[in-house]
Amino acid sequence: MERLLTKLKSIEPNKEFKERSRALILNSPQSGISIGIFNRLLNSAQFSAAFSLAAIFIFLIIGGLSMLSQRILSPALLSSLDPENLTEEAASLDFQIQLSQAEYYEESAEKVEIALNETSGELKNLENREEELNKLLNEITL
Amino acid sequence: MLEGEKNHIKQAKRGNKEAFGLLYDHYLPKIYRFVLLKVSSRAEAEDLTHEVFLSAWQNIHNYKDRGHPFSSWLYQIAKNSVIDFYRTSKKNLQVESVSEEFVKIDALHPESLNTDLEIEKLKRLIGLLKPDYQDVLIMKFIEDLSAEEIAANLDKSEGAVRLIQHRALKELKSLYYGDPNNNGTLTHEA
Amino acid sequence: MNHGANANNYKMTVTAALAGVLFFFSGTAFAASAEQENLNSLLQSIAEKVAEISAIAENPDLSPKEKELEETRVRKEVLFLAFDLTLLEDEGLENKLNSLSDLNDDQGKIRENLLVIFTENENAYAEMRKRLDEAVTLEEVKSLANDFKVWRSAVYNPKVEKVVSFILIFRQKQILSVAWQRLDKIKSDLEKLKNAGLINGEETDGLLKGAMLNLETAQELNRRAEEALSSILAEELDPLKAPSTGLEKEESPASPRELVEQSLESTRSAYGNFIEIAMLVKEKLNLK
């Protein structure tokens, strides 16, 4: 069992997920900065309570929005808007395979008919008949 | 532990992205594995793992080195995320419902087929264990941590860790090799 | 910001993405299936055998008697190959029909009716095969080739057309279901991004509307294809009930297959819109 468990070491996160997640996280602000300012504002409350409260309110909103945007920008959400995922999905719906298979039967019908025409001598007969018709037409018009 | 980790943490606390990036690169696979084996779905594991590191980045100024490794702080965030996840989604974990999307069975190499099936089965079964059992098994056998490190990560004594390890292996073996009373359905206890 | 250049970039990249899908599948559609490879190989063999007939006729080293014997042999071989091909096509279509799942009652009934075709074909093959085995003279072989050609043209090909159309229509329903779900998901995600003030929707709204129109068109075309096929099948079962034709119609209506092919193309265009939206969002959010 221990040996089996160690096989799970091979589990690795998807490379694209890693790149996206890393980029999103490192491009987001550290809320520590806004919290530091929040603390300073609290300390300055004695000088202007109204201003501090408004500022705190604004920072809470910004901080909240920042958290919200990070949640919204989580890789799982964005996978639905990932061009590569969508291309893969389109490929998996195999539009072209459906169309190609339909075209095959049309092509087969045509090619087999030509082959059977040749095999039955019909092609030769048709050519001969056309030749005869041309001769007759020529005689009439001359 | 990552080389120069203490310095990276110090820099990251000051807002240095590159420093945090190094920590991210080093710990991502571990946290991802840890979370995946608990939630069994790649999409959910990715989402939760992302939240763990986002939370770490935004709260690293609060991190203090109290003699516990940095990884234990990350594991704690991960555990809490998983608990929240189950609390909000109230999942009944069933063997049949686990997604197989991340297991690519190589049809050209039959010898790998057995390994992939084994891994898939194990993943599902680990997801059925109690959280403590999962934690110890993952940290011990997959992340190769010592009992001392595991104890630090989980805030338990080494003795407790060894006992949990013994019980966890026993239960996992019984699930894996077939317990007639186990129908593969378990309500996950968050 | 150069919107014109960016818009062109998007279009080029989207076209490239879809072309990549198209190229991949057009190159591999036949190779991807062993059955398709066999069919193509047989078609090729038939063409090669037919070329031999002309070669024999033009061969100055053969006497008239030898030519006749050789031609008889080669023409018989063409017929054997043509039979094999027809049987293989039949088998493939029968398997494809049987593999369709989650059919509703009406669809199930149509499938049952279509499966009867293969039983009818088996009887025709048995008879023609017997004649081919017994054919000795050149005239007998030519006559059988003509009969087989007429049978394929008047009976077999129209049946194949129906089966292929049914499979396409059914498969397109499944594809449309996925595409609609994808549209709903993208719509919902775009709303979230707009509400968070991360995008303003100016460019994405138009594309989303385009995608919706494409899917609606696709849906309508597939519905008409299904209707047309049902009508054709109903006519076969009870010709007296068939609507009067010819005088009222000025042009022949599109066949079920043509309609479903157009439906597939519309769906593919919708995916082009989805990919464009995704690329726009990616750029707006500065994601790599």
PDB file of C-alpha atoms in Angstrom, chain B residues 13-164:
ATOM      1  CA  LYS B  13       6.278  40.292   3.155  1.00  0.00           C
ATOM      2  CA  ARG B  14       7.652  43.525   1.753  1.00  0.00           C
ATOM      3  CA  GLY B  15       5.675  43.013  -1.424  1.00  0.00           C
ATOM      4  CA  ASN B  16       8.401  41.445  -3.560  1.00  0.00           C
ATOM      5  CA  LYS B  17       6.509  39.495  -6.236  1.00  0.00           C
ATOM      6  CA  GLU B  18       9.486  37.534  -7.488  1.00  0.00           C
ATOM      7  CA  ALA B  19      10.192  36.259  -3.985  1.00  0.00           C
ATOM      8  CA  PHE B  20       6.625  35.101  -3.541  1.00  0.00           C
ATOM      9  CA  GLY B  21       6.747  33.632  -7.025  1.00  0.00           C
ATOM     10  CA  LEU B  22       9.593  31.364  -5.940  1.00  0.00           C
ATOM     11  CA  LEU B  23       7.606  30.218  -2.934  1.00  0.00           C
ATOM     12  CA  TYR B  24       4.618  29.659  -5.220  1.00  0.00           C
ATOM     13  CA  ASP B  25       6.623  27.572  -7.686  1.00  0.00           C
ATOM     14  CA  HIS B  26       8.034  25.404  -4.925  1.00  0.00           C
ATOM     15  CA  TYR B  27       4.853  24.754  -2.974  1.00  0.00           C
ATOM     16  CA  LEU B  28       2.223  24.713  -5.710  1.00  0.00           C
ATOM     17  CA  PRO B  29       2.567  21.020  -6.624  1.00  0.00           C
ATOM     18  CA  LYS B  30       2.396  19.978  -2.963  1.00  0.00           C
ATOM     19  CA  ILE B  31      -0.640  22.066  -2.114  1.00  0.00           C
ATOM     20  CA  TYR B  32      -2.333  21.064  -5.374  1.00  0.00           C
ATOM     21  CA  ARG B  33      -1.819  17.361  -4.655  1.00  0.00           C
ATOM     22  CA  PHE B  34      -3.002  17.838  -1.107  1.00  0.00           C
ATOM     23  CA  VAL B  35      -6.199  19.567  -2.205  1.00  0.00           C
ATOM     24  CA  LEU B  36      -6.855  17.311  -5.193  1.00  0.00           C
ATOM     25  CA  LEU B  37      -6.759  14.176  -3.101  1.00  0.00           C
ATOM     26  CA  LYS B  38      -9.330  15.719  -0.808  1.00  0.00           C
ATOM     27  CA  VAL B  39     -11.768  17.057  -3.373  1.00  0.00           C
ATOM     28  CA  SER B  40     -11.168  14.600  -6.241  1.00  0.00           C
ATOM     29  CA  SER B  41     -12.043  17.066  -9.026  1.00  0.00           C
ATOM     30  CA  ARG B  42      -9.323  18.808 -10.973  1.00  0.00           C
ATOM     31  CA  ALA B  43     -11.380  21.938 -11.647  1.00  0.00           C
ATOM     32  CA  GLU B  44     -12.258  22.355  -7.979  1.00  0.00           C
ATOM     33  CA  ALA B  45      -8.702  21.564  -6.893  1.00  0.00           C
ATOM     34  CA  GLU B  46      -7.357  24.248  -9.227  1.00  0.00           C
ATOM     35  CA  ASP B  47      -9.831  26.782  -7.919  1.00  0.00           C
ATOM     36  CA  LEU B  48      -9.091  26.020  -4.278  1.00  0.00           C
ATOM     37  CA  THR B  49      -5.328  25.906  -4.808  1.00  0.00           C
ATOM     38  CA  HIS B  50      -5.495  29.301  -6.477  1.00  0.00           C
ATOM     39  CA  GLU B  51      -7.428  30.665  -3.491  1.00  0.00           C
ATOM     40  CA  VAL B  52      -4.860  29.238  -1.079  1.00  0.00           C
ATOM     41  CA  PHE B  53      -1.963  31.039  -2.732  1.00  0.00           C
ATOM     42  CA  LEU B  54      -3.966  34.211  -3.285  1.00  0.00           C
ATOM     43  CA  SER B  55      -4.810  34.240   0.400  1.00  0.00           C
ATOM     44  CA  ALA B  56      -1.160  33.551   1.247  1.00  0.00           C
ATOM     45  CA  TRP B  57       0.027  36.434  -0.945  1.00  0.00           C
ATOM     46  CA  GLN B  58      -2.470  38.839   0.524  1.00  0.00           C
ATOM     47  CA  ASN B  59      -1.868  37.819   4.124  1.00  0.00           C
ATOM     48  CA  ILE B  60       1.827  37.035   4.184  1.00  0.00           C
ATOM     49  CA  HIS B  61       2.436  40.227   6.143  1.00  0.00           C
ATOM     50  CA  ASN B  62       0.646  38.414   9.004  1.00  0.00           C
ATOM     51  CA  TYR B  63       2.909  35.371   8.807  1.00  0.00           C
ATOM     52  CA  LYS B  64       5.319  35.021  11.708  1.00  0.00           C
ATOM     53  CA  ASP B  65       7.994  32.387  12.001  1.00  0.00           C
ATOM     54  CA  ARG B  66       7.057  30.700  15.249  1.00  0.00           C
ATOM     55  CA  GLY B  67       9.288  27.697  14.678  1.00  0.00           C
ATOM     56  CA  HIS B  68       6.807  26.053  12.376  1.00  0.00           C
ATOM     57  CA  PRO B  69       7.723  25.699   8.705  1.00  0.00           C
ATOM     58  CA  PHE B  70       6.159  28.011   6.116  1.00  0.00           C
ATOM     59  CA  SER B  71       4.585  24.948   4.493  1.00  0.00           C
ATOM     60  CA  SER B  72       2.518  24.286   7.612  1.00  0.00           C
ATOM     61  CA  TRP B  73       0.995  27.738   7.254  1.00  0.00           C
ATOM     62  CA  LEU B  74       0.086  26.942   3.642  1.00  0.00           C
ATOM     63  CA  TYR B  75      -1.318  23.536   4.562  1.00  0.00           C
ATOM     64  CA  GLN B  76      -3.452  25.162   7.235  1.00  0.00           C
ATOM     65  CA  ILE B  77      -4.882  27.622   4.713  1.00  0.00           C
ATOM     66  CA  ALA B  78      -5.489  24.701   2.343  1.00  0.00           C
ATOM     67  CA  LYS B  79      -7.264  22.669   5.011  1.00  0.00           C
ATOM     68  CA  ASN B  80      -9.502  25.601   5.879  1.00  0.00           C
ATOM     69  CA  SER B  81     -10.313  26.128   2.204  1.00  0.00           C
ATOM     70  CA  VAL B  82     -11.337  22.519   1.809  1.00  0.00           C
ATOM     71  CA  ILE B  83     -13.470  22.689   4.953  1.00  0.00           C
ATOM     72  CA  ASP B  84     -15.219  25.801   3.617  1.00  0.00           C
ATOM     73  CA  PHE B  85     -15.671  24.119   0.280  1.00  0.00           C
ATOM     74  CA  TYR B  86     -17.442  21.133   1.784  1.00  0.00           C
ATOM     75  CA  ARG B  87     -19.466  23.284   4.104  1.00  0.00           C
ATOM     76  CA  THR B  88     -20.876  25.274   1.220  1.00  0.00           C
ATOM     77  CA  SER B  89     -21.304  22.477  -1.273  1.00  0.00           C
ATOM     78  CA  LYS B  90     -22.437  19.686   1.086  1.00  0.00           C
ATOM     79  CA  LYS B  91     -20.974  17.050  -1.151  1.00  0.00           C
ATOM     80  CA  ASN B  92     -21.612  13.368  -0.834  1.00  0.00           C
ATOM     81  CA  LEU B  93     -18.524  11.817  -2.208  1.00  0.00           C
ATOM     82  CA  GLN B  94     -19.271   8.780  -4.266  1.00  0.00           C
ATOM     83  CA  VAL B  95     -16.788   6.677  -6.043  1.00  0.00           C
ATOM     84  CA  GLU B  96     -18.779   6.729  -9.296  1.00  0.00           C
ATOM     85  CA  SER B  97     -19.059  10.502  -9.474  1.00  0.00           C
ATOM     86  CA  VAL B  98     -15.378  11.339  -9.474  1.00  0.00           C
ATOM     87  CA  SER B  99     -14.159  12.991 -12.625  1.00  0.00           C
ATOM     88  CA  GLU B 100     -11.670  11.038 -14.685  1.00  0.00           C
ATOM     89  CA  GLU B 101     -10.657  13.933 -16.877  1.00  0.00           C
ATOM     90  CA  PHE B 102      -7.189  14.227 -15.439  1.00  0.00           C
ATOM     91  CA  VAL B 103      -6.327  10.604 -15.804  1.00  0.00           C
ATOM     92  CA  LYS B 104      -5.084  10.005 -19.309  1.00  0.00           C
ATOM     93  CA  ILE B 105      -4.810   6.330 -19.908  1.00  0.00           C
ATOM     94  CA  ASP B 106      -2.215   5.651 -22.553  1.00  0.00           C
ATOM     95  CA  ALA B 107      -3.830   3.033 -24.764  1.00  0.00           C
ATOM     96  CA  LEU B 108      -0.597   2.411 -26.633  1.00  0.00           C
ATOM     97  CA  HIS B 109       1.210   1.306 -23.519  1.00  0.00           C
ATOM     98  CA  PRO B 110      -0.873  -1.317 -21.752  1.00  0.00           C
ATOM     99  CA  GLU B 111       1.649  -1.621 -18.973  1.00  0.00           C
ATOM    100  CA  SER B 112       0.818   1.934 -17.919  1.00  0.00           C
ATOM    101  CA  LEU B 113      -2.904   1.120 -17.946  1.00  0.00           C
ATOM    102  CA  ASN B 114      -2.701  -0.778 -14.680  1.00  0.00           C
ATOM    103  CA  THR B 115      -0.706   1.981 -12.987  1.00  0.00           C
ATOM    104  CA  ASP B 116      -3.158   4.644 -14.132  1.00  0.00           C
ATOM    105  CA  LEU B 117      -6.122   2.618 -12.929  1.00  0.00           C
ATOM    106  CA  GLU B 118      -4.405   2.009  -9.604  1.00  0.00           C
ATOM    107  CA  ILE B 119      -3.715   5.707  -9.193  1.00  0.00           C
ATOM    108  CA  GLU B 120      -7.291   6.595 -10.079  1.00  0.00           C
ATOM    109  CA  LYS B 121      -8.657   4.102  -7.578  1.00  0.00           C
ATOM    110  CA  LEU B 122      -6.349   5.341  -4.855  1.00  0.00           C
ATOM    111  CA  LYS B 123      -7.315   8.940  -5.462  1.00  0.00           C
ATOM    112  CA  ARG B 124     -10.963   8.109  -5.054  1.00  0.00           C
ATOM    113  CA  LEU B 125     -10.421   6.076  -1.916  1.00  0.00           C
ATOM    114  CA  ILE B 126      -8.265   8.692  -0.217  1.00  0.00           C
ATOM    115  CA  GLY B 127     -11.071  11.150  -0.815  1.00  0.00           C
ATOM    116  CA  LEU B 128     -13.289   8.893   1.276  1.00  0.00           C
ATOM    117  CA  LEU B 129     -11.065   8.934   4.369  1.00  0.00           C
ATOM    118  CA  LYS B 130     -11.370  11.248   7.348  1.00  0.00           C
ATOM    119  CA  PRO B 131      -9.519  14.550   6.936  1.00  0.00           C
ATOM    120  CA  ASP B 132      -6.873  13.688   9.528  1.00  0.00           C
ATOM    121  CA  TYR B 133      -6.170  10.374   7.851  1.00  0.00           C
ATOM    122  CA  GLN B 134      -5.903  12.053   4.453  1.00  0.00           C
ATOM    123  CA  ASP B 135      -3.521  14.700   5.792  1.00  0.00           C
ATOM    124  CA  VAL B 136      -1.113  12.215   7.338  1.00  0.00           C
ATOM    125  CA  LEU B 137      -1.077   9.819   4.413  1.00  0.00           C
ATOM    126  CA  ILE B 138      -0.528  12.600   1.889  1.00  0.00           C
ATOM    127  CA  MET B 139       2.217  14.276   3.879  1.00  0.00           C
ATOM    128  CA  LYS B 140       3.957  11.032   4.780  1.00  0.00           C
ATOM    129  CA  PHE B 141       3.875   8.991   1.594  1.00  0.00           C
ATOM    130  CA  ILE B 142       3.412  11.553  -1.115  1.00  0.00           C
ATOM    131  CA  GLU B 143       5.283  14.564   0.208  1.00  0.00           C
ATOM    132  CA  ASP B 144       7.852  12.477   2.112  1.00  0.00           C
ATOM    133  CA  LEU B 145       7.650  14.529   5.299  1.00  0.00           C
ATOM    134  CA  SER B 146       8.979  13.180   8.557  1.00  0.00           C
ATOM    135  CA  ALA B 147       6.720  12.539  11.523  1.00  0.00           C
ATOM    136  CA  GLU B 148       8.213  15.618  13.148  1.00  0.00           C
ATOM    137  CA  GLU B 149       7.374  17.800  10.156  1.00  0.00           C
ATOM    138  CA  ILE B 150       3.878  16.369   9.864  1.00  0.00           C
ATOM    139  CA  ALA B 151       3.293  16.971  13.552  1.00  0.00           C
ATOM    140  CA  ALA B 152       4.374  20.597  13.128  1.00  0.00           C
ATOM    141  CA  ASN B 153       2.130  21.025  10.092  1.00  0.00           C
ATOM    142  CA  LEU B 154      -0.903  19.549  11.809  1.00  0.00           C
ATOM    143  CA  ASP B 155      -0.232  20.879  15.284  1.00  0.00           C
ATOM    144  CA  LYS B 156      -0.197  17.402  16.798  1.00  0.00           C
ATOM    145  CA  SER B 157       2.327  15.339  18.682  1.00  0.00           C
ATOM    146  CA  GLU B 158       4.573  12.922  16.816  1.00  0.00           C
ATOM    147  CA  GLY B 159       2.971  10.040  18.661  1.00  0.00           C
ATOM    148  CA  ALA B 160      -0.474  11.104  17.513  1.00  0.00           C
ATOM    149  CA  VAL B 161       0.775  11.350  13.931  1.00  0.00           C
ATOM    150  CA  ARG B 162       2.165   7.803  14.047  1.00  0.00           C
ATOM    151  CA  LEU B 163      -1.081   6.450  15.429  1.00  0.00           C
ATOM    152  CA  ILE B 164      -3.128   8.218  12.793  1.00  0.00           C
TER     153      ILE B 164
END
